[in-house]
Each structure stands twice: as C-alpha cells, then as structure tokens.
C-alpha cells in the first residue's frame, strides 16, 4: 500500500488522507493525484515536509460529481468548467454535453445504416453481373440516363435584422447555405461556402462511393479551417461561426455536408422530407421527449447550437464540435431539393413550406416564394435558401 493511502491523521484533525478520500469519492488515489496536477480537484492540505495530500470531507460531493462526469465520458477540461458552476448552470451544461454526444451517435448510426444499404445494393449488383462483364460502375452502365441539376439561390435580410449574415450559393456542382452568427458571422458563412467551391469532384463515374465519402470529409475539414481563419481577426473569435448545409453534385449522386441547424429537404412523389437533423439543444429535447415538436416551435430559450463551424474556443454554456455529418444521397429525375437557414424553417410551418416548394414552376420562382413567406411571417431573421431540380440532361 502507498504511504499516502495509509489511515493517518491530518494536522487539523478534520482532514482525511488521500486513501480514505479515494474510498469516499470512488476515485482512485492515482486519479486524485492526476486531478490535483490539472487543478481540477485540489487537496485541502499538502504536507510541506513529505508531500502527503489531505482532503476535507466537504470535497466529497464535488469529487463524486467528477467521477460521475468521467463515467459519461466528459473530457477533463470540460469537467473543470462544470464543477465550477452552480447546480443549475451545471445541469444545463451537462444536458448540452449529452445532447451533443447523442447527436454524434445519431450521425454515426445514420452513416452506419447508409453503409449497410450501400454495401447491400453493391452485393445485389455484383450477384447479377455476368462473370465476363466489365465493372464500369453504376453511372457507366449501358442505357444510364444522364442527369443534371437546375438551381437558384437567394438570401434576404428579413424585416428585423440590420445586417445579413446568411450566405447561399447555387451552381452546377455545388448547392450551399450557411447561417453566420457572432461578430464575424458574415465572414464565417461566406468563408465556409467559398471553401467548398474549388473542391475537385469527379464527373459521373470518376470517383467510387468510398472515394466520394473521403472527399466529403476533406471538404468539411477545409470549410472548418476556412471559418477559423475568417473569424480569427475578430475581437471575440470564439463567439463567431456558422452553420453549413451543402450538397455537391457528382453527376449521379449528391454528397451532403451538414452541421448546425440549417436544413435540407427533398420533395419526391409530392411529399417533402427533411433529410438533415438539427444539431441544436431544442432538437435534442425533442429527441429525448422533453419537448414535443409543437412546443419546440415556441420554446423561449435561446437557439443553442450543439455543433457548428466556429473559432477554436467556445463559452462553457455552448457545446460545439466541428465535425460535420457527411453522406451520399441517391437521386432520381424529378427530385426537388430545398436547402435553407432557420430564418425560413423556424418561422414558416411545414405545410406552407411544402406548398410553396410544390407550387413553384422552377427553382427561381421557388426561392422567391419562400423568402416572401418568411417576410409575411414577420421576417425576424436573415433567410438563405437554395432550390434545385434534378432533371434529365439534354
């Protein structure tokens, strides 16, 4: 047994040894020494002669909280922030952390399901292929229909805001919306989209699905770096950033990059489906049953993001991870896609959103209709929207 762990009395008569404190707190003596070194859990007294650590029994509750937070996987630097808060603020911070964990788990689950579907479809294709057939890929097969996208983008300052921090882009290879926030919000949203433009996306059949997924990851990382560089000159770069929802056209698929609470929708067969998941505290409360979707629309709390592209450091009250969701979206001729910031989705209900997307004859008319709906609803925020149609290439 280590000498520090022996049951010896402290000079004050009120303190306990590290061994006894380890038993009370369910933390090992090794962990306690590590937390002392990090400044996370200081002993009440360190003997100046032999260096033995002694703890006040009133520290047990805080030490147990550290142990519990470690059990849920919270990083040590974040635990240090939580234990310094009062009980109410600590509860908010723990909820935000766990919501982020669940959002990341959901993203991994969705990606796993995509891989299952992709590999299952690949297996079915291979089983039908004659032994002497050349594997040219799905887009290179005989009789494949060449597809293209027709698109339009629009941003609107809204009725209330005095500056526009939203950005949107629609081109033959890239669709993107970004909703900036903080002092450098406008620069962040513009930088995120600009970082996607030079991406080298192969034409139909040039990249395999695996290569495309890797390219999407690289593209998301490039956008994150661009945003950090863009907000670095700000007085408070840690309070600036942007959401990003983008789709990159490969000629046969759309690659999706998504982080934050901007959204992507698909209109297919007359139904409008949301194909992204908000990385927000409110969405996490819907997911765990704390709020109904109807209650969420009037939730009084601030729109706390769990994930966004932002500066390196963030306030303890907001949990942000810079890893975007990425996946591939199979397309059909006749599909219509809508990408938008929450300046549209948060103020226009789903039925009106669908009606506007369905009724418009072309993407240009659709984005004008949607911006008009946001203004009719009071226009409390900037709006960015992109509409794209998948068509048979002439």
mmCIF file of C-alpha atoms in Angstrom:
data_model
loop_
_atom_site.group_PDB
_atom_site.id
_atom_site.type_symbol
_atom_site.label_atom_id
_atom_site.label_comp_id
_atom_site.label_asym_id
_atom_site.label_seq_id
_atom_site.Cartn_x
_atom_site.Cartn_y
_atom_site.Cartn_z
ATOM 1 C CA UNK A 1 0.000 0.000 0.000
ATOM 2 C CA UNK A 2 1.236 3.523 -0.827
ATOM 3 C CA UNK A 3 2.204 5.648 2.136
ATOM 4 C CA UNK A 4 -0.215 8.429 1.030
ATOM 5 C CA UNK A 5 -3.072 5.976 1.309
ATOM 6 C CA UNK A 6 -2.446 4.980 4.911
ATOM 7 C CA UNK A 7 -5.046 5.892 7.517
ATOM 8 C CA UNK A 8 -3.057 8.613 9.253
ATOM 9 C CA UNK A 9 -4.464 11.736 10.886
ATOM 10 C CA UNK A 10 -4.025 15.178 9.352
ATOM 11 C CA UNK A 11 -2.620 18.053 11.382
ATOM 12 C CA UNK A 12 -6.017 19.759 11.657
ATOM 13 C CA UNK A 13 -7.780 16.639 12.864
ATOM 14 C CA UNK A 14 -10.609 17.352 10.360
ATOM 15 C CA UNK A 15 -9.000 16.196 7.120
ATOM 16 C CA UNK A 16 -8.679 12.695 5.683
ATOM 17 C CA UNK A 17 -5.863 11.013 3.817
ATOM 18 C CA UNK A 18 -5.901 10.520 0.076
ATOM 19 C CA UNK A 19 -6.608 6.822 0.601
ATOM 20 C CA UNK A 20 -9.691 7.491 2.720
ATOM 21 C CA UNK A 21 -10.847 10.225 0.370
ATOM 22 C CA UNK A 22 -10.447 7.844 -2.574
ATOM 23 C CA UNK A 23 -12.742 5.382 -0.799
ATOM 24 C CA UNK A 24 -15.351 8.066 -0.081
ATOM 25 C CA UNK A 25 -15.309 9.590 -3.561
ATOM 26 C CA UNK A 26 -14.907 6.365 -5.578
ATOM 27 C CA UNK A 27 -11.871 7.867 -7.302
ATOM 28 C CA UNK A 28 -8.512 6.119 -7.197
ATOM 29 C CA UNK A 29 -5.553 7.712 -5.460
ATOM 30 C CA UNK A 30 -3.837 7.809 -8.862
ATOM 31 C CA UNK A 31 -6.776 9.734 -10.348
ATOM 32 C CA UNK A 32 -6.809 12.153 -7.401
ATOM 33 C CA UNK A 33 -3.132 12.928 -7.866
ATOM 34 C CA UNK A 34 -3.740 13.490 -11.593
ATOM 35 C CA UNK A 35 -6.679 15.810 -10.916
ATOM 36 C CA UNK A 36 -4.544 17.744 -8.432
ATOM 37 C CA UNK A 37 -1.866 18.240 -11.090
ATOM 38 C CA UNK A 38 -4.503 19.506 -13.528
ATOM 39 C CA UNK A 39 -6.023 21.865 -10.960
ATOM 40 C CA UNK A 40 -9.332 20.042 -11.250
ATOM 41 C CA UNK A 41 -9.555 18.792 -7.645
ATOM 42 C CA UNK A 42 -7.029 20.332 -5.263
ATOM 43 C CA UNK A 43 -6.407 18.766 -1.819
ATOM 44 C CA UNK A 44 -7.230 20.911 1.183
ATOM 45 C CA UNK A 45 -3.704 20.495 2.517
ATOM 46 C CA UNK A 46 -0.372 19.237 1.208
ATOM 47 C CA UNK A 47 2.179 18.430 3.916
ATOM 48 C CA UNK A 48 5.198 20.666 3.166
ATOM 49 C CA UNK A 49 7.625 18.060 4.521
ATOM 50 C CA UNK A 50 6.513 14.769 2.985
ATOM 51 C CA UNK A 51 4.093 15.977 0.284
ATOM 52 C CA UNK A 52 1.165 13.889 1.577
ATOM 53 C CA UNK A 53 -2.226 15.106 0.350
ATOM 54 C CA UNK A 54 -5.168 15.591 2.730
ATOM 55 C CA UNK A 55 -8.765 16.330 1.796
ATOM 56 C CA UNK A 56 -11.700 17.956 3.544
ATOM 57 C CA UNK A 57 -14.756 15.647 3.685
ATOM 58 C CA UNK A 58 -16.881 18.504 2.279
ATOM 59 C CA UNK A 59 -14.998 17.972 -1.013
ATOM 60 C CA UNK A 60 -16.553 14.539 -1.422
ATOM 61 C CA UNK A 61 -19.663 15.759 -3.258
ATOM 62 C CA UNK A 62 -17.586 17.632 -5.831
ATOM 63 C CA UNK A 63 -15.263 14.671 -6.232
ATOM 64 C CA UNK A 64 -18.196 12.330 -6.811
ATOM 65 C CA UNK A 65 -19.504 14.697 -9.496
ATOM 66 C CA UNK A 66 -16.115 14.483 -11.212
ATOM 67 C CA UNK A 67 -16.291 10.685 -11.055
ATOM 68 C CA UNK A 68 -19.818 10.630 -12.482
ATOM 69 C CA UNK A 69 -18.907 13.004 -15.301
ATOM 70 C CA UNK A 70 -15.954 10.811 -16.199
ATOM 71 C CA UNK A 71 -18.314 7.833 -16.344
ATOM 72 C CA UNK A 72 -20.335 9.538 -19.094
ATOM 73 C CA UNK A 73 -17.124 10.265 -20.991
ATOM 74 C CA UNK A 74 -16.872 14.021 -20.442
ATOM 75 C CA UNK A 75 -13.357 15.347 -21.155
ATOM 76 C CA UNK A 76 -11.374 16.607 -18.175
ATOM 77 C CA UNK A 77 -11.099 20.201 -19.425
ATOM 78 C CA UNK A 78 -14.870 20.398 -19.704
ATOM 79 C CA UNK A 79 -15.377 18.792 -16.288
ATOM 80 C CA UNK A 80 -13.286 21.605 -14.852
ATOM 81 C CA UNK A 81 -15.793 24.121 -16.208
ATOM 82 C CA UNK A 82 -18.811 22.173 -14.983
ATOM 83 C CA UNK A 83 -17.653 21.721 -11.388
ATOM 84 C CA UNK A 84 -17.018 25.475 -11.139
ATOM 85 C CA UNK A 85 -20.678 26.242 -11.917
ATOM 86 C CA UNK A 86 -23.641 26.389 -9.570
ATOM 87 C CA UNK A 87 -26.017 23.416 -9.645
ATOM 88 C CA UNK A 88 -28.497 24.901 -12.120
ATOM 89 C CA UNK A 89 -25.855 26.019 -14.606
ATOM 90 C CA UNK A 90 -24.031 22.704 -14.256
ATOM 91 C CA UNK A 91 -27.237 20.857 -15.118
ATOM 92 C CA UNK A 92 -27.632 22.945 -18.294
ATOM 93 C CA UNK A 93 -24.033 22.277 -19.274
ATOM 94 C CA UNK A 94 -24.378 18.510 -18.714
ATOM 95 C CA UNK A 95 -27.563 18.418 -20.790
ATOM 96 C CA UNK A 96 -25.829 20.280 -23.608
ATOM 97 C CA UNK A 97 -22.867 17.892 -23.483
ATOM 98 C CA UNK A 98 -25.025 14.788 -23.552
ATOM 99 C CA UNK A 99 -27.188 16.195 -26.332
ATOM 100 C CA UNK A 100 -24.048 16.634 -28.402
ATOM 101 C CA UNK A 101 -23.000 13.049 -27.652
ATOM 102 C CA UNK A 102 -26.414 11.794 -28.764
ATOM 103 C CA UNK A 103 -26.298 13.934 -31.911
ATOM 104 C CA UNK A 104 -22.918 12.488 -32.809
ATOM 105 C CA UNK A 105 -24.155 8.975 -32.034
ATOM 106 C CA UNK A 106 -27.195 9.538 -34.250
ATOM 107 C CA UNK A 107 -24.932 10.743 -37.056
ATOM 108 C CA UNK A 108 -22.781 7.619 -36.744
ATOM 109 C CA UNK A 109 -25.929 5.460 -36.685
ATOM 110 C CA UNK A 110 -27.245 7.101 -39.852
ATOM 111 C CA UNK A 111 -23.883 6.650 -41.521
ATOM 112 C CA UNK A 112 -23.763 3.012 -40.486
ATOM 113 C CA UNK A 113 -27.218 2.468 -41.993
ATOM 114 C CA UNK A 114 -26.074 4.173 -45.178
ATOM 115 C CA UNK A 115 -23.113 1.803 -45.366
ATOM 116 C CA UNK A 116 -25.400 -1.189 -44.830
ATOM 117 C CA UNK A 117 -27.700 -0.037 -47.638
ATOM 118 C CA UNK A 118 -24.802 0.830 -49.943
ATOM 119 C CA UNK A 119 -22.987 -2.477 -49.462
ATOM 120 C CA UNK A 120 -26.224 -4.460 -49.750
ATOM 121 C CA UNK A 121 -27.032 -2.754 -53.052
ATOM 122 C CA UNK A 122 -23.468 -3.326 -54.265
ATOM 123 C CA UNK A 123 -23.749 -7.000 -53.346
ATOM 124 C CA UNK A 124 -27.001 -7.335 -55.276
ATOM 125 C CA UNK A 125 -25.430 -5.662 -58.321
ATOM 126 C CA UNK A 126 -22.411 -7.953 -58.240
ATOM 127 C CA UNK A 127 -24.604 -11.038 -57.921
ATOM 128 C CA UNK A 128 -26.467 -10.072 -61.101
ATOM 129 C CA UNK A 129 -23.327 -9.257 -63.093
ATOM 130 C CA UNK A 130 -22.128 -11.927 -65.592
ATOM 131 C CA UNK A 131 -18.645 -13.283 -64.878
ATOM 132 C CA UNK A 132 -17.204 -11.719 -68.029
ATOM 133 C CA UNK A 133 -18.865 -8.347 -67.582
ATOM 134 C CA UNK A 134 -16.687 -5.294 -67.110
ATOM 135 C CA UNK A 135 -17.393 -3.368 -63.895
ATOM 136 C CA UNK A 136 -17.833 0.169 -65.144
ATOM 137 C CA UNK A 137 -19.819 1.456 -62.142
ATOM 138 C CA UNK A 138 -23.470 2.337 -61.925
ATOM 139 C CA UNK A 139 -23.124 5.518 -63.953
ATOM 140 C CA UNK A 140 -21.173 3.814 -66.704
ATOM 141 C CA UNK A 141 -23.688 1.056 -67.394
ATOM 142 C CA UNK A 142 -25.422 0.816 -70.742
ATOM 143 C CA UNK A 143 -28.583 2.838 -71.005
ATOM 144 C CA UNK A 144 -27.840 5.015 -67.964
ATOM 145 C CA UNK A 145 -29.723 8.313 -68.041
ATOM 146 C CA UNK A 146 -27.536 11.411 -67.728
ATOM 147 C CA UNK A 147 -28.817 13.758 -65.022
ATOM 148 C CA UNK A 148 -28.141 17.402 -64.220
ATOM 149 C CA UNK A 149 -29.367 19.970 -61.721
ATOM 150 C CA UNK A 150 -31.105 23.283 -62.324
ATOM 151 C CA UNK A 151 -30.960 25.577 -59.338
ATOM 152 C CA UNK A 152 -31.398 29.021 -57.824
ATOM 153 C CA UNK A 153 -30.233 30.707 -54.616
ATOM 154 C CA UNK A 154 -31.455 33.721 -52.666
ATOM 155 C CA UNK A 155 -30.650 35.490 -49.415
ATOM 156 C CA UNK A 156 -32.836 38.084 -47.723
ATOM 157 C CA UNK A 157 -32.024 40.334 -44.779
ATOM 158 C CA UNK A 158 -35.542 39.964 -43.381
ATOM 159 C CA UNK A 159 -37.591 42.635 -41.635
ATOM 160 C CA UNK A 160 -35.867 42.946 -38.243
ATOM 161 C CA UNK A 161 -32.121 42.483 -38.729
ATOM 162 C CA UNK A 162 -29.875 45.336 -39.852
ATOM 163 C CA UNK A 163 -27.189 43.102 -41.367
ATOM 164 C CA UNK A 164 -27.257 39.898 -43.396
ATOM 165 C CA UNK A 165 -25.014 37.119 -42.073
ATOM 166 C CA UNK A 166 -26.554 34.350 -44.185
ATOM 167 C CA UNK A 167 -24.949 33.149 -47.412
ATOM 168 C CA UNK A 168 -26.222 30.941 -50.229
ATOM 169 C CA UNK A 169 -24.781 29.530 -53.434
ATOM 170 C CA UNK A 170 -26.265 27.502 -56.278
ATOM 171 C CA UNK A 171 -24.185 26.262 -59.170
ATOM 172 C CA UNK A 172 -23.968 23.228 -61.452
ATOM 173 C CA UNK A 173 -21.754 21.392 -58.942
ATOM 174 C CA UNK A 174 -22.500 22.979 -55.557
ATOM 175 C CA UNK A 175 -25.583 23.897 -53.511
ATOM 176 C CA UNK A 176 -24.971 25.528 -50.126
ATOM 177 C CA UNK A 177 -26.495 27.656 -47.385
ATOM 178 C CA UNK A 178 -24.718 28.972 -44.290
ATOM 179 C CA UNK A 179 -26.111 30.927 -41.342
ATOM 180 C CA UNK A 180 -23.442 33.041 -39.665
ATOM 181 C CA UNK A 181 -23.534 34.217 -36.062
ATOM 182 C CA UNK A 182 -21.482 36.469 -33.809
ATOM 183 C CA UNK A 183 -19.245 39.390 -34.707
ATOM 184 C CA UNK A 184 -17.682 37.558 -37.642
ATOM 185 C CA UNK A 185 -20.817 35.743 -38.759
ATOM 186 C CA UNK A 186 -20.955 37.194 -42.264
ATOM 187 C CA UNK A 187 -17.286 36.394 -42.865
ATOM 188 C CA UNK A 188 -17.727 32.876 -41.456
ATOM 189 C CA UNK A 189 -20.703 31.964 -43.656
ATOM 190 C CA UNK A 190 -19.011 33.321 -46.770
ATOM 191 C CA UNK A 191 -15.746 31.509 -45.971
ATOM 192 C CA UNK A 192 -17.489 28.176 -45.379
ATOM 193 C CA UNK A 193 -19.145 28.227 -48.798
ATOM 194 C CA UNK A 194 -16.089 29.600 -50.585
ATOM 195 C CA UNK A 195 -14.031 26.712 -49.212
ATOM 196 C CA UNK A 196 -16.328 24.233 -50.983
ATOM 197 C CA UNK A 197 -16.120 25.798 -54.433
ATOM 198 C CA UNK A 198 -12.665 24.592 -55.515
ATOM 199 C CA UNK A 199 -13.316 21.004 -54.462
ATOM 200 C CA UNK A 200 -12.225 18.547 -57.169
ATOM 201 C CA UNK A 201 -15.330 16.476 -57.731
ATOM 202 C CA UNK A 202 -15.040 13.884 -60.463
ATOM 203 C CA UNK A 203 -17.664 13.682 -63.125
ATOM 204 C CA UNK A 204 -20.014 10.711 -63.272
ATOM 205 C CA UNK A 205 -18.155 7.500 -62.508
ATOM 206 C CA UNK A 206 -14.798 9.195 -61.818
ATOM 207 C CA UNK A 207 -14.901 8.547 -58.061
ATOM 208 C CA UNK A 208 -16.110 5.477 -56.192
ATOM 209 C CA UNK A 209 -18.534 5.809 -53.296
ATOM 210 C CA UNK A 210 -15.675 5.284 -50.830
ATOM 211 C CA UNK A 211 -13.565 7.988 -52.511
ATOM 212 C CA UNK A 212 -16.529 10.344 -52.505
ATOM 213 C CA UNK A 213 -17.056 9.882 -48.771
ATOM 214 C CA UNK A 214 -13.400 10.609 -48.126
ATOM 215 C CA UNK A 215 -13.607 13.683 -50.334
ATOM 216 C CA UNK A 216 -16.647 14.871 -48.387
ATOM 217 C CA UNK A 217 -14.714 14.532 -45.120
ATOM 218 C CA UNK A 218 -11.830 16.527 -46.605
ATOM 219 C CA UNK A 219 -14.231 19.182 -47.855
ATOM 220 C CA UNK A 220 -15.857 19.524 -44.427
ATOM 221 C CA UNK A 221 -12.419 19.873 -42.805
ATOM 222 C CA UNK A 222 -11.467 22.567 -45.334
ATOM 223 C CA UNK A 223 -14.617 24.522 -44.511
ATOM 224 C CA UNK A 224 -13.878 24.275 -40.774
ATOM 225 C CA UNK A 225 -10.349 25.626 -41.280
ATOM 226 C CA UNK A 226 -11.608 28.424 -43.514
ATOM 227 C CA UNK A 227 -14.105 29.542 -40.871
ATOM 228 C CA UNK A 228 -11.479 29.524 -38.114
ATOM 229 C CA UNK A 229 -9.206 31.672 -40.286
ATOM 230 C CA UNK A 230 -12.046 34.015 -41.194
ATOM 231 C CA UNK A 231 -13.077 34.752 -37.595
ATOM 232 C CA UNK A 232 -9.550 34.882 -36.150
ATOM 233 C CA UNK A 233 -9.256 38.708 -36.560
ATOM 234 C CA UNK A 234 -12.462 39.281 -34.568
ATOM 235 C CA UNK A 235 -12.278 40.729 -31.064
ATOM 236 C CA UNK A 236 -14.047 37.577 -29.829
ATOM 237 C CA UNK A 237 -13.388 34.838 -32.407
ATOM 238 C CA UNK A 238 -14.734 32.155 -30.076
ATOM 239 C CA UNK A 239 -18.203 33.714 -30.361
ATOM 240 C CA UNK A 240 -18.350 33.710 -34.155
ATOM 241 C CA UNK A 241 -19.103 30.946 -36.614
ATOM 242 C CA UNK A 242 -21.649 29.497 -38.989
ATOM 243 C CA UNK A 243 -23.882 26.579 -39.781
ATOM 244 C CA UNK A 244 -23.375 24.848 -43.126
ATOM 245 C CA UNK A 245 -25.620 22.649 -45.197
ATOM 246 C CA UNK A 246 -24.238 21.846 -48.624
ATOM 247 C CA UNK A 247 -24.737 19.318 -51.407
ATOM 248 C CA UNK A 248 -22.093 18.589 -54.027
ATOM 249 C CA UNK A 249 -23.177 17.163 -57.358
ATOM 250 C CA UNK A 250 -21.072 14.349 -58.834
ATOM 251 C CA UNK A 251 -23.169 13.653 -61.901
ATOM 252 C CA UNK A 252 -25.046 10.729 -60.361
ATOM 253 C CA UNK A 253 -25.161 11.460 -56.618
ATOM 254 C CA UNK A 254 -25.330 14.368 -54.234
ATOM 255 C CA UNK A 255 -22.786 14.435 -51.423
ATOM 256 C CA UNK A 256 -24.211 16.031 -48.273
ATOM 257 C CA UNK A 257 -22.187 18.063 -45.756
ATOM 258 C CA UNK A 258 -24.220 19.267 -42.771
ATOM 259 C CA UNK A 259 -23.532 20.930 -39.431
ATOM 260 C CA UNK A 260 -25.789 23.164 -37.341
ATOM 261 C CA UNK A 261 -29.492 23.897 -37.702
ATOM 262 C CA UNK A 262 -29.771 24.896 -41.336
ATOM 263 C CA UNK A 263 -31.684 22.218 -43.205
ATOM 264 C CA UNK A 264 -32.011 20.188 -46.389
ATOM 265 C CA UNK A 265 -35.355 18.863 -47.654
ATOM 266 C CA UNK A 266 -36.268 16.522 -50.502
ATOM 267 C CA UNK A 267 -39.518 16.790 -52.458
ATOM 268 C CA UNK A 268 -40.263 13.418 -54.027
ATOM 269 C CA UNK A 269 -43.621 11.996 -55.055
ATOM 270 C CA UNK A 270 -45.411 15.094 -53.777
ATOM 271 C CA UNK A 271 -44.063 14.658 -50.212
ATOM 272 C CA UNK A 272 -41.499 16.917 -48.564
ATOM 273 C CA UNK A 273 -38.967 15.048 -46.404
ATOM 274 C CA UNK A 274 -36.359 16.640 -44.144
ATOM 275 C CA UNK A 275 -33.081 14.803 -44.775
ATOM 276 C CA UNK A 276 -30.903 16.551 -42.172
ATOM 277 C CA UNK A 277 -31.005 16.529 -38.378
ATOM 278 C CA UNK A 278 -30.663 19.794 -36.448
ATOM 279 C CA UNK A 279 -27.616 19.989 -34.197
ATOM 280 C CA UNK A 280 -29.388 22.091 -31.574
ATOM 281 C CA UNK A 281 -30.362 21.810 -27.931
ATOM 282 C CA UNK A 282 -34.056 22.144 -28.789
ATOM 283 C CA UNK A 283 -33.816 19.254 -31.277
ATOM 284 C CA UNK A 284 -32.127 17.120 -28.615
ATOM 285 C CA UNK A 285 -35.033 17.848 -26.265
ATOM 286 C CA UNK A 286 -37.467 16.736 -28.977
ATOM 287 C CA UNK A 287 -35.418 13.580 -29.464
ATOM 288 C CA UNK A 288 -35.483 12.651 -25.778
ATOM 289 C CA UNK A 289 -39.161 13.513 -25.355
ATOM 290 C CA UNK A 290 -38.651 16.622 -23.211
ATOM 291 C CA UNK A 291 -40.408 18.748 -25.837
ATOM 292 C CA UNK A 292 -42.997 17.992 -28.472
ATOM 293 C CA UNK A 293 -42.422 19.451 -31.962
ATOM 294 C CA UNK A 294 -45.335 21.822 -31.296
ATOM 295 C CA UNK A 295 -43.803 23.011 -28.017
ATOM 296 C CA UNK A 296 -40.410 23.413 -29.652
ATOM 297 C CA UNK A 297 -41.774 25.971 -32.122
ATOM 298 C CA UNK A 298 -42.490 28.333 -29.224
ATOM 299 C CA UNK A 299 -39.627 27.342 -26.910
ATOM 300 C CA UNK A 300 -38.493 30.522 -25.116
ATOM 301 C CA UNK A 301 -34.849 29.563 -24.685
ATOM 302 C CA UNK A 302 -32.005 30.727 -26.950
ATOM 303 C CA UNK A 303 -31.194 28.739 -30.070
ATOM 304 C CA UNK A 304 -28.179 26.900 -28.650
ATOM 305 C CA UNK A 305 -26.203 25.003 -31.271
ATOM 306 C CA UNK A 306 -24.563 21.730 -30.325
ATOM 307 C CA UNK A 307 -22.411 21.651 -33.453
ATOM 308 C CA UNK A 308 -21.213 24.413 -35.761
ATOM 309 C CA UNK A 309 -18.164 25.652 -37.625
ATOM 310 C CA UNK A 310 -16.554 28.192 -35.330
ATOM 311 C CA UNK A 311 -13.440 29.563 -33.656
ATOM 312 C CA UNK A 312 -11.284 27.259 -31.561
ATOM 313 C CA UNK A 313 -12.620 28.183 -28.101
ATOM 314 C CA UNK A 314 -16.242 28.355 -27.018
ATOM 315 C CA UNK A 315 -18.068 29.531 -23.892
ATOM 316 C CA UNK A 316 -18.828 26.771 -21.399
ATOM 317 C CA UNK A 317 -22.574 27.237 -21.950
ATOM 318 C CA UNK A 318 -22.350 26.115 -25.585
ATOM 319 C CA UNK A 319 -21.044 22.761 -26.735
ATOM 320 C CA UNK A 320 -19.716 22.738 -30.269
ATOM 321 C CA UNK A 321 -17.998 20.041 -32.262
ATOM 322 C CA UNK A 322 -16.561 20.933 -35.659
ATOM 323 C CA UNK A 323 -17.140 17.538 -37.285
ATOM 324 C CA UNK A 324 -19.875 17.791 -39.904
ATOM 325 C CA UNK A 325 -22.221 14.968 -40.890
ATOM 326 C CA UNK A 326 -21.400 13.610 -44.355
ATOM 327 C CA UNK A 327 -23.178 11.082 -46.540
ATOM 328 C CA UNK A 328 -24.203 10.357 -50.125
ATOM 329 C CA UNK A 329 -27.717 10.975 -51.402
ATOM 330 C CA UNK A 330 -29.020 8.900 -54.278
ATOM 331 C CA UNK A 331 -31.105 10.973 -56.695
ATOM 332 C CA UNK A 332 -33.955 10.443 -59.127
ATOM 333 C CA UNK A 333 -35.031 12.553 -62.065
ATOM 334 C CA UNK A 334 -37.834 14.787 -60.827
ATOM 335 C CA UNK A 335 -36.419 15.261 -57.323
ATOM 336 C CA UNK A 336 -36.507 18.810 -55.961
ATOM 337 C CA UNK A 337 -34.175 19.789 -53.098
ATOM 338 C CA UNK A 338 -34.523 22.702 -50.703
ATOM 339 C CA UNK A 339 -31.655 23.935 -48.526
ATOM 340 C CA UNK A 340 -32.432 26.758 -46.095
ATOM 341 C CA UNK A 341 -31.333 28.553 -42.942
ATOM 342 C CA UNK A 342 -33.529 28.623 -39.856
ATOM 343 C CA UNK A 343 -34.676 32.109 -40.811
ATOM 344 C CA UNK A 344 -37.063 30.226 -43.090
ATOM 345 C CA UNK A 345 -37.670 26.866 -41.405
ATOM 346 C CA UNK A 346 -38.213 28.340 -37.929
ATOM 347 C CA UNK A 347 -40.938 30.782 -38.994
ATOM 348 C CA UNK A 348 -42.772 29.028 -41.844
ATOM 349 C CA UNK A 349 -44.646 25.862 -40.900
ATOM 350 C CA UNK A 350 -44.048 22.613 -42.743
ATOM 351 C CA UNK A 351 -47.354 22.664 -44.640
ATOM 352 C CA UNK A 352 -46.730 26.129 -46.082
ATOM 353 C CA UNK A 353 -43.140 25.214 -46.867
ATOM 354 C CA UNK A 354 -44.273 22.163 -48.831
ATOM 355 C CA UNK A 355 -47.000 24.098 -50.647
ATOM 356 C CA UNK A 356 -44.539 26.741 -51.828
ATOM 357 C CA UNK A 357 -41.988 24.181 -52.995
ATOM 358 C CA UNK A 358 -44.644 22.144 -54.828
ATOM 359 C CA UNK A 359 -46.372 25.109 -56.467
ATOM 360 C CA UNK A 360 -43.309 26.779 -57.964
ATOM 361 C CA UNK A 361 -42.697 26.058 -61.635
ATOM 362 C CA UNK A 362 -38.926 26.392 -61.344
ATOM 363 C CA UNK A 363 -36.232 26.928 -58.687
ATOM 364 C CA UNK A 364 -36.082 30.692 -59.225
ATOM 365 C CA UNK A 365 -39.793 31.062 -58.519
ATOM 366 C CA UNK A 366 -39.484 28.724 -55.529
ATOM 367 C CA UNK A 367 -36.795 30.756 -53.726
ATOM 368 C CA UNK A 368 -38.765 33.975 -54.286
ATOM 369 C CA UNK A 369 -41.917 32.384 -52.862
ATOM 370 C CA UNK A 370 -40.047 31.062 -49.823
ATOM 371 C CA UNK A 371 -38.383 34.377 -48.994
ATOM 372 C CA UNK A 372 -41.778 36.040 -49.312
ATOM 373 C CA UNK A 373 -43.312 33.578 -46.844
ATOM 374 C CA UNK A 374 -40.592 34.352 -44.296
ATOM 375 C CA UNK A 375 -41.294 38.081 -44.620
ATOM 376 C CA UNK A 376 -45.032 37.512 -44.266
ATOM 377 C CA UNK A 377 -44.288 35.634 -41.032
ATOM 378 C CA UNK A 378 -42.521 38.712 -39.644
ATOM 379 C CA UNK A 379 -39.059 38.186 -41.107
ATOM 380 C CA UNK A 380 -37.312 38.068 -37.700
ATOM 381 C CA UNK A 381 -34.077 36.647 -39.098
ATOM 382 C CA UNK A 382 -31.973 36.558 -42.238
ATOM 383 C CA UNK A 383 -33.031 33.956 -44.792
ATOM 384 C CA UNK A 384 -30.886 31.854 -47.095
ATOM 385 C CA UNK A 385 -32.425 29.295 -49.410
ATOM 386 C CA UNK A 386 -31.465 27.191 -52.410
ATOM 387 C CA UNK A 387 -33.808 25.126 -54.573
ATOM 388 C CA UNK A 388 -32.518 22.585 -57.082
ATOM 389 C CA UNK A 389 -34.276 20.271 -59.539
ATOM 390 C CA UNK A 390 -32.779 17.004 -60.763
ATOM 391 C CA UNK A 391 -33.502 16.804 -64.495
ATOM 392 C CA UNK A 392 -32.592 14.600 -67.441
ATOM 393 C CA UNK A 393 -29.641 16.246 -69.125
ATOM 394 C CA UNK A 394 -30.327 17.469 -72.627
#
